[in-house]
Short mmCIF file of N, CA and C in Angstrom, two decimals:
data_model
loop_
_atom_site.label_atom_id
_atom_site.label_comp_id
_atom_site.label_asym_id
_atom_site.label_seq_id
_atom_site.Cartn_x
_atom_site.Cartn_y
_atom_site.Cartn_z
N UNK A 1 12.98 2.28 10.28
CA UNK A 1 11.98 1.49 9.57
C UNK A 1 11.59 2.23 8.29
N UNK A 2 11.55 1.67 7.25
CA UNK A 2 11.34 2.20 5.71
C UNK A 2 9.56 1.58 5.84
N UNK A 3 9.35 2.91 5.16
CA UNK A 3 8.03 2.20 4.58
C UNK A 3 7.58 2.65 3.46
N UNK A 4 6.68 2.35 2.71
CA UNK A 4 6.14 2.64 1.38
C UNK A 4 6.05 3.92 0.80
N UNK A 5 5.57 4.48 1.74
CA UNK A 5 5.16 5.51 1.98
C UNK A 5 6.68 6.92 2.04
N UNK A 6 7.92 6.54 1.57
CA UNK A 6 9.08 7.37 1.82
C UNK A 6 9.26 7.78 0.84
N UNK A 7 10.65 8.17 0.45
CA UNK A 7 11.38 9.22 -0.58
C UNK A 7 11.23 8.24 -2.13
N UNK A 8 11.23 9.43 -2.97
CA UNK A 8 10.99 9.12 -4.27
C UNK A 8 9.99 9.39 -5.10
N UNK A 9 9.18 9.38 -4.62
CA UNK A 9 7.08 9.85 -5.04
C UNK A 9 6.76 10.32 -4.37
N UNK A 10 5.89 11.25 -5.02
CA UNK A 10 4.97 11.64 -3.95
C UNK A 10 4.13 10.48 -3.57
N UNK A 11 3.37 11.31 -2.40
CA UNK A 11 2.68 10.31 -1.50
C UNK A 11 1.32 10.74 -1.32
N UNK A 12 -0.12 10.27 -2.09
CA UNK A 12 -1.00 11.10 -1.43
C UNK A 12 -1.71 10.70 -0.27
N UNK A 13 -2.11 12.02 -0.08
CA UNK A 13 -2.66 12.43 1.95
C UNK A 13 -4.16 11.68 1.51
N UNK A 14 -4.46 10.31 2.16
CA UNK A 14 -6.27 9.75 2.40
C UNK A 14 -6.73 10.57 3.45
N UNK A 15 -6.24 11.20 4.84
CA UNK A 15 -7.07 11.67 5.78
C UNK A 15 -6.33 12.83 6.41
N UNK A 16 -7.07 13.91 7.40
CA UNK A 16 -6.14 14.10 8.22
C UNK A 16 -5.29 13.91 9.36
N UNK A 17 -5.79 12.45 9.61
CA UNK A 17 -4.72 11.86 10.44
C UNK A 17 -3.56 11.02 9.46
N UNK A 18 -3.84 10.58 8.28
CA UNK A 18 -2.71 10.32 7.17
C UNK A 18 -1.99 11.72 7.50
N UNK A 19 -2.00 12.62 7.02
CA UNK A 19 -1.19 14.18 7.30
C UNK A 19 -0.41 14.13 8.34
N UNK A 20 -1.20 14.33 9.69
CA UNK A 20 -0.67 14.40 10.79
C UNK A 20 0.55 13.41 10.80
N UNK A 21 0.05 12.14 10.23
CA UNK A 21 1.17 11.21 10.62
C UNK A 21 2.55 10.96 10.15
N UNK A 22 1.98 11.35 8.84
CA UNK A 22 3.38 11.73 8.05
C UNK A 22 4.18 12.84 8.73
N UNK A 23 3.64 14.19 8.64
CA UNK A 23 4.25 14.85 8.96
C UNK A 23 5.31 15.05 10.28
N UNK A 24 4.39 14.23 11.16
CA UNK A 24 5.14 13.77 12.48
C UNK A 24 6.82 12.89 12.40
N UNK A 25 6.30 11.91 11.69
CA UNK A 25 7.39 10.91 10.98
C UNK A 25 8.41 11.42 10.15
N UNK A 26 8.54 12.53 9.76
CA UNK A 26 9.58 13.33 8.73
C UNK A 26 9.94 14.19 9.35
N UNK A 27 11.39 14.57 8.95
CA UNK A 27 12.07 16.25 9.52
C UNK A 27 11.50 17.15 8.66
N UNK A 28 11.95 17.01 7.27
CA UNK A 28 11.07 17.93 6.27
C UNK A 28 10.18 17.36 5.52
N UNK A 29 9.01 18.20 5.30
CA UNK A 29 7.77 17.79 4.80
C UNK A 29 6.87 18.22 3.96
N UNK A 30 7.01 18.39 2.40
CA UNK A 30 6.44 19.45 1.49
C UNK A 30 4.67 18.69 0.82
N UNK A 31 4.12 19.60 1.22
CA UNK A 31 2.65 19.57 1.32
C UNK A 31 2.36 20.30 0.04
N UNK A 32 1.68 19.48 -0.95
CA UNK A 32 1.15 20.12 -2.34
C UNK A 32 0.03 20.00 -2.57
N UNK A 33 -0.74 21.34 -1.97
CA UNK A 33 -2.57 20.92 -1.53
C UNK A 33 -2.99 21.81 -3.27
N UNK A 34 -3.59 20.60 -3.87
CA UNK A 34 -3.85 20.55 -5.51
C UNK A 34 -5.42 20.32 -6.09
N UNK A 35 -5.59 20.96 -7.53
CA UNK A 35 -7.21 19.69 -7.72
C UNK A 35 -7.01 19.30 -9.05
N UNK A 36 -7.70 18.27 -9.49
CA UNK A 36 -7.16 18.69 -10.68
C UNK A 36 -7.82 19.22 -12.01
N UNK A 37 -8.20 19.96 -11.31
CA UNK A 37 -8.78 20.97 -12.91
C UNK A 37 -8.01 22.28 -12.55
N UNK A 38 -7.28 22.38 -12.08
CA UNK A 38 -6.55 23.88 -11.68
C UNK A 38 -4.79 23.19 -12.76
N UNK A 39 -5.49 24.03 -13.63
CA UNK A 39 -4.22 24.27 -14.65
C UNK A 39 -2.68 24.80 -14.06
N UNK A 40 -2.54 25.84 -13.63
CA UNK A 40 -1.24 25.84 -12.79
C UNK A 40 -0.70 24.35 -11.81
N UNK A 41 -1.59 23.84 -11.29
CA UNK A 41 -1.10 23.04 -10.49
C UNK A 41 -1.03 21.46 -11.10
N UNK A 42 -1.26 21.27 -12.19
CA UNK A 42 -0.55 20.49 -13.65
C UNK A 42 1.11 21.04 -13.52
N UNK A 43 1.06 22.12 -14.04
CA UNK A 43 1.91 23.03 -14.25
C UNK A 43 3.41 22.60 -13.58
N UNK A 44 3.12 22.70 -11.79
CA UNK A 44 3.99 22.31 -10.89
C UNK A 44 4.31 20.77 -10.95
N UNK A 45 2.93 19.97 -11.05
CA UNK A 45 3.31 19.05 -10.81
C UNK A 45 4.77 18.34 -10.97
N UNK A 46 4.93 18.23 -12.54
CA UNK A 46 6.31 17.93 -12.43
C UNK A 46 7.96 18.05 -11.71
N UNK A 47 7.47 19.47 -11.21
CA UNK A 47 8.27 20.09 -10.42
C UNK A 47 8.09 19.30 -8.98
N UNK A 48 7.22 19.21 -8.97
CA UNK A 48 6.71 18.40 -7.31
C UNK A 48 7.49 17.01 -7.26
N UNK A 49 7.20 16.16 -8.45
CA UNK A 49 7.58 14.86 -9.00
C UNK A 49 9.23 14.75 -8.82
N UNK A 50 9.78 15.82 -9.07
CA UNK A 50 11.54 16.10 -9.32
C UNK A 50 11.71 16.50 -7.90
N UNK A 51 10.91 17.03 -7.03
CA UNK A 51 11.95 17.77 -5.71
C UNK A 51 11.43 16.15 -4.95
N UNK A 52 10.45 15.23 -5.09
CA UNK A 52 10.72 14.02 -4.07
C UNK A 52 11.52 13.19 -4.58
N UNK A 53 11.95 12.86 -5.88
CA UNK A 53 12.89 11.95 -6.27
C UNK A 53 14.36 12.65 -5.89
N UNK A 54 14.43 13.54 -5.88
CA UNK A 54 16.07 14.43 -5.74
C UNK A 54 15.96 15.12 -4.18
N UNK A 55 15.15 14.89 -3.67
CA UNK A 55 15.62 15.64 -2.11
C UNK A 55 15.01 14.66 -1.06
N UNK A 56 15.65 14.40 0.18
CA UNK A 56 14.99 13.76 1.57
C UNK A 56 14.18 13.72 1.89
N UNK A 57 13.22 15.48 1.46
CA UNK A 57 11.96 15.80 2.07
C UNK A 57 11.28 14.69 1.69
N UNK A 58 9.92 14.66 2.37
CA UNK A 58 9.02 13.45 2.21
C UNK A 58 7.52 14.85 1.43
N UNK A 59 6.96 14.63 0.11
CA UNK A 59 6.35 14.73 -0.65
C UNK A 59 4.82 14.75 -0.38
N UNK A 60 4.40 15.24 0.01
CA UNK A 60 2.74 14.69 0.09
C UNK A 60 1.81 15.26 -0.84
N UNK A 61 0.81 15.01 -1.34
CA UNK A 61 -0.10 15.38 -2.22
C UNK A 61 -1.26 15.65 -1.72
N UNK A 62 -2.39 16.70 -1.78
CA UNK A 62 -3.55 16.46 -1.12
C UNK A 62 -4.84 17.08 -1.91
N UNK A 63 -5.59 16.54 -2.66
CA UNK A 63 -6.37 16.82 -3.47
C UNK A 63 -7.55 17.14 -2.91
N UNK A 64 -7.67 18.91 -3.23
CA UNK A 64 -8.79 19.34 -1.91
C UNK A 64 -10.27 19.43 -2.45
N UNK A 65 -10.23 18.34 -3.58
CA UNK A 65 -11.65 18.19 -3.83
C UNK A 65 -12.15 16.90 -3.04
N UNK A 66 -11.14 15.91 -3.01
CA UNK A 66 -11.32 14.83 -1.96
C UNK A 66 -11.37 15.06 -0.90
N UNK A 67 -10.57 16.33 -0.44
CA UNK A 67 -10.04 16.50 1.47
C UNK A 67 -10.64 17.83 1.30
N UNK A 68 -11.58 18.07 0.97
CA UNK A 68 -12.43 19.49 1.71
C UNK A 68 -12.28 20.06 3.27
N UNK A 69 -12.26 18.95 3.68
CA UNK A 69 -12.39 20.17 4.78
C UNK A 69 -10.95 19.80 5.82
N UNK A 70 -9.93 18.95 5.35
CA UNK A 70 -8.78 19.06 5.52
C UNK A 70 -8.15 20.38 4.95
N UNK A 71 -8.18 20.93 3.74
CA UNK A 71 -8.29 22.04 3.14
C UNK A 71 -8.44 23.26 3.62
N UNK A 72 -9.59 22.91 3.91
CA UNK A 72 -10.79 24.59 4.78
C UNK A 72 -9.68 24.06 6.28
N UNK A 73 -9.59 23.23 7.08
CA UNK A 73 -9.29 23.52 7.84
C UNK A 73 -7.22 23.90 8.14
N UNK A 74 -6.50 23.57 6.71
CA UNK A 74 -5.68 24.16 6.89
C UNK A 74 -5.41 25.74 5.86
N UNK A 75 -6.33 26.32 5.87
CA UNK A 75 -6.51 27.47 5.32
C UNK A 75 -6.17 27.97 4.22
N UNK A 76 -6.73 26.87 3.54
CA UNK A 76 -6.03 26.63 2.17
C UNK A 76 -7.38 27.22 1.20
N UNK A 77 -7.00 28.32 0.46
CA UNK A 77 -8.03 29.04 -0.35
C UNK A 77 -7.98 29.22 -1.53
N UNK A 78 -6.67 28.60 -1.93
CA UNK A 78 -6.18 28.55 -3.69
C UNK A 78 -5.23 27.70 -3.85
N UNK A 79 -5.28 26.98 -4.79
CA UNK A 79 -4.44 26.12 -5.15
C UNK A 79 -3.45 26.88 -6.69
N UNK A 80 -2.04 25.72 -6.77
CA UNK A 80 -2.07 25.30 -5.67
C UNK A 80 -1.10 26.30 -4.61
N UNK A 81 -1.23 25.38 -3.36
CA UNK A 81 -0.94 25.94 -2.44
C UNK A 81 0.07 24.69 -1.69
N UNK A 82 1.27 24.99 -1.20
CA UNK A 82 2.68 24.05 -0.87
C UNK A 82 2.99 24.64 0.58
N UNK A 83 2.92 24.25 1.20
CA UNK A 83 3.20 24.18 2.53
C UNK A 83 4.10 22.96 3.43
N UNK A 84 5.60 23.85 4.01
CA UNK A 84 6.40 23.15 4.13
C UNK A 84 6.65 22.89 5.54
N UNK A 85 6.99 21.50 6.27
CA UNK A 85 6.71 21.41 7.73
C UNK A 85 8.58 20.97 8.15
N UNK A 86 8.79 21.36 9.21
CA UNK A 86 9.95 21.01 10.02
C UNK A 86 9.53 20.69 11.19
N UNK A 87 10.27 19.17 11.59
CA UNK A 87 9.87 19.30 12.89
C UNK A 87 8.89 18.61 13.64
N UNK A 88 7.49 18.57 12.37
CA UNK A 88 6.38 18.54 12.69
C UNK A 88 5.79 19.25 12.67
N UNK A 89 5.95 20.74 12.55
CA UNK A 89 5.52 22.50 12.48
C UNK A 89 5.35 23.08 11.01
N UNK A 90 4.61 23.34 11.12
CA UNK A 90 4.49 24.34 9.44
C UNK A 90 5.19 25.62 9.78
N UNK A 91 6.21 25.37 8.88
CA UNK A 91 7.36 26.69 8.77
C UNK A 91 7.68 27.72 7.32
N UNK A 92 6.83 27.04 6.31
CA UNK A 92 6.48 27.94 5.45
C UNK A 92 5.66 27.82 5.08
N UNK A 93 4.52 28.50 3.97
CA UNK A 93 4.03 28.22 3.00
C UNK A 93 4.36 29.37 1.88
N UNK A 94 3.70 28.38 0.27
CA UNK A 94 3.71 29.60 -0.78
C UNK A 94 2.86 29.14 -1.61
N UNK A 95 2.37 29.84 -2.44
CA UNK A 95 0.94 29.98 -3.17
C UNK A 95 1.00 30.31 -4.46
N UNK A 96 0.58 29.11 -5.65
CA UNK A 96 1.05 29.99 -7.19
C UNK A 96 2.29 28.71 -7.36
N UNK A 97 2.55 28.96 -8.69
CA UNK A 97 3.45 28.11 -9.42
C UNK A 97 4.85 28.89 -8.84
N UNK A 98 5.71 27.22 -8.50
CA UNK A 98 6.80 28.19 -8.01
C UNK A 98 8.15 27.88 -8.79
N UNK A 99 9.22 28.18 -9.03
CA UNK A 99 10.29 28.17 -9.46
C UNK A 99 11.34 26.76 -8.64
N UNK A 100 11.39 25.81 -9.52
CA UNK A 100 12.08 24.24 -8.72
C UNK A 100 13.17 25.40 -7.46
N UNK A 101 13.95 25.54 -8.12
CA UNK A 101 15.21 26.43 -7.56
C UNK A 101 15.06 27.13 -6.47
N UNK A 102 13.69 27.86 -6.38
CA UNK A 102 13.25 28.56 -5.18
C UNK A 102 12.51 27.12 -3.82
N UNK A 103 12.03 26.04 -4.51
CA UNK A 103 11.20 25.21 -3.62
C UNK A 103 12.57 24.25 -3.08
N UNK A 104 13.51 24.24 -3.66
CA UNK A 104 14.59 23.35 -3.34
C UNK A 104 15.15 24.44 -2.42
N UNK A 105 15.52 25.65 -2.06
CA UNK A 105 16.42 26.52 -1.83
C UNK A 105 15.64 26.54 -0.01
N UNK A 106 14.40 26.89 -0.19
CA UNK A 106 13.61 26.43 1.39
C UNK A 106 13.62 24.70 1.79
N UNK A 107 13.38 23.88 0.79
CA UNK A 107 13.92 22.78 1.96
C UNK A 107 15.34 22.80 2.14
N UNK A 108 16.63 23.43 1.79
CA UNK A 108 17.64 22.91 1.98
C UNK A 108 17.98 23.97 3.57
N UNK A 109 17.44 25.01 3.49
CA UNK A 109 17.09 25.90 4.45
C UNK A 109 16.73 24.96 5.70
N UNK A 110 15.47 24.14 5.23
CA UNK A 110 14.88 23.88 6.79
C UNK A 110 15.42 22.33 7.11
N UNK A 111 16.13 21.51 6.28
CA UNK A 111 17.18 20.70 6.22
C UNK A 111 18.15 20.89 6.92
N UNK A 112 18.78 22.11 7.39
CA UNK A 112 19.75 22.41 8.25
C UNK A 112 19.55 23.01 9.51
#
């Protein structure tokens, strides 16, 4: 079943059961917890924009001025902050503007 909500865009997170559910529903799952007055995470964006149009993973967005305490409760203390799920499991995270090449190189990792 396709739904709106799949590959190509990101997708942003309304709750944390939106989260949960996605994440459940996908093998890989890249989490881009953002705000937007945090200049670095402008920065990525585009980068974010290019790894859901060009890779399987499913994209999520989560703006932790809206999702406070989705945020606080996934221990999220700086943005931004990308956290990647397999499975259903959070199997990485990384913190800070990252290099496309390096964010593509871990999903193709947890892709296999």
């Amino acid at each position: 079943m396709s739904t709106p909500e799949s590959k190509g865009s990101p997708v942003h997170v309304e709750s944390q059961d939106h989260l949960e559910q996605l994440v459940s529903e996908h093998d890989v799952v890249l989490v881009d917890f953002h705000a937007d007055w945090c200049g670095p995470c402008k920065m990525l964006e585009p980068t974010v924009e290019e790894i859901a149009a060009e890779t399987d993973a499913l994209v999520l967005k989560v703006d932790i001025d809206e999702l406070q305490e989705l945020a606080r409760d996934e221990g999220v203390r700086s943005v931004p902050t990308l956290q990647f799920y397999q499975g259903g499991e959070q199997a990485k995270r990384v913190i800070g503007v990252q290099d496309k090449d390096d964010l593509l190189d871990i999903i193709d990792e947890l892709s296999n």
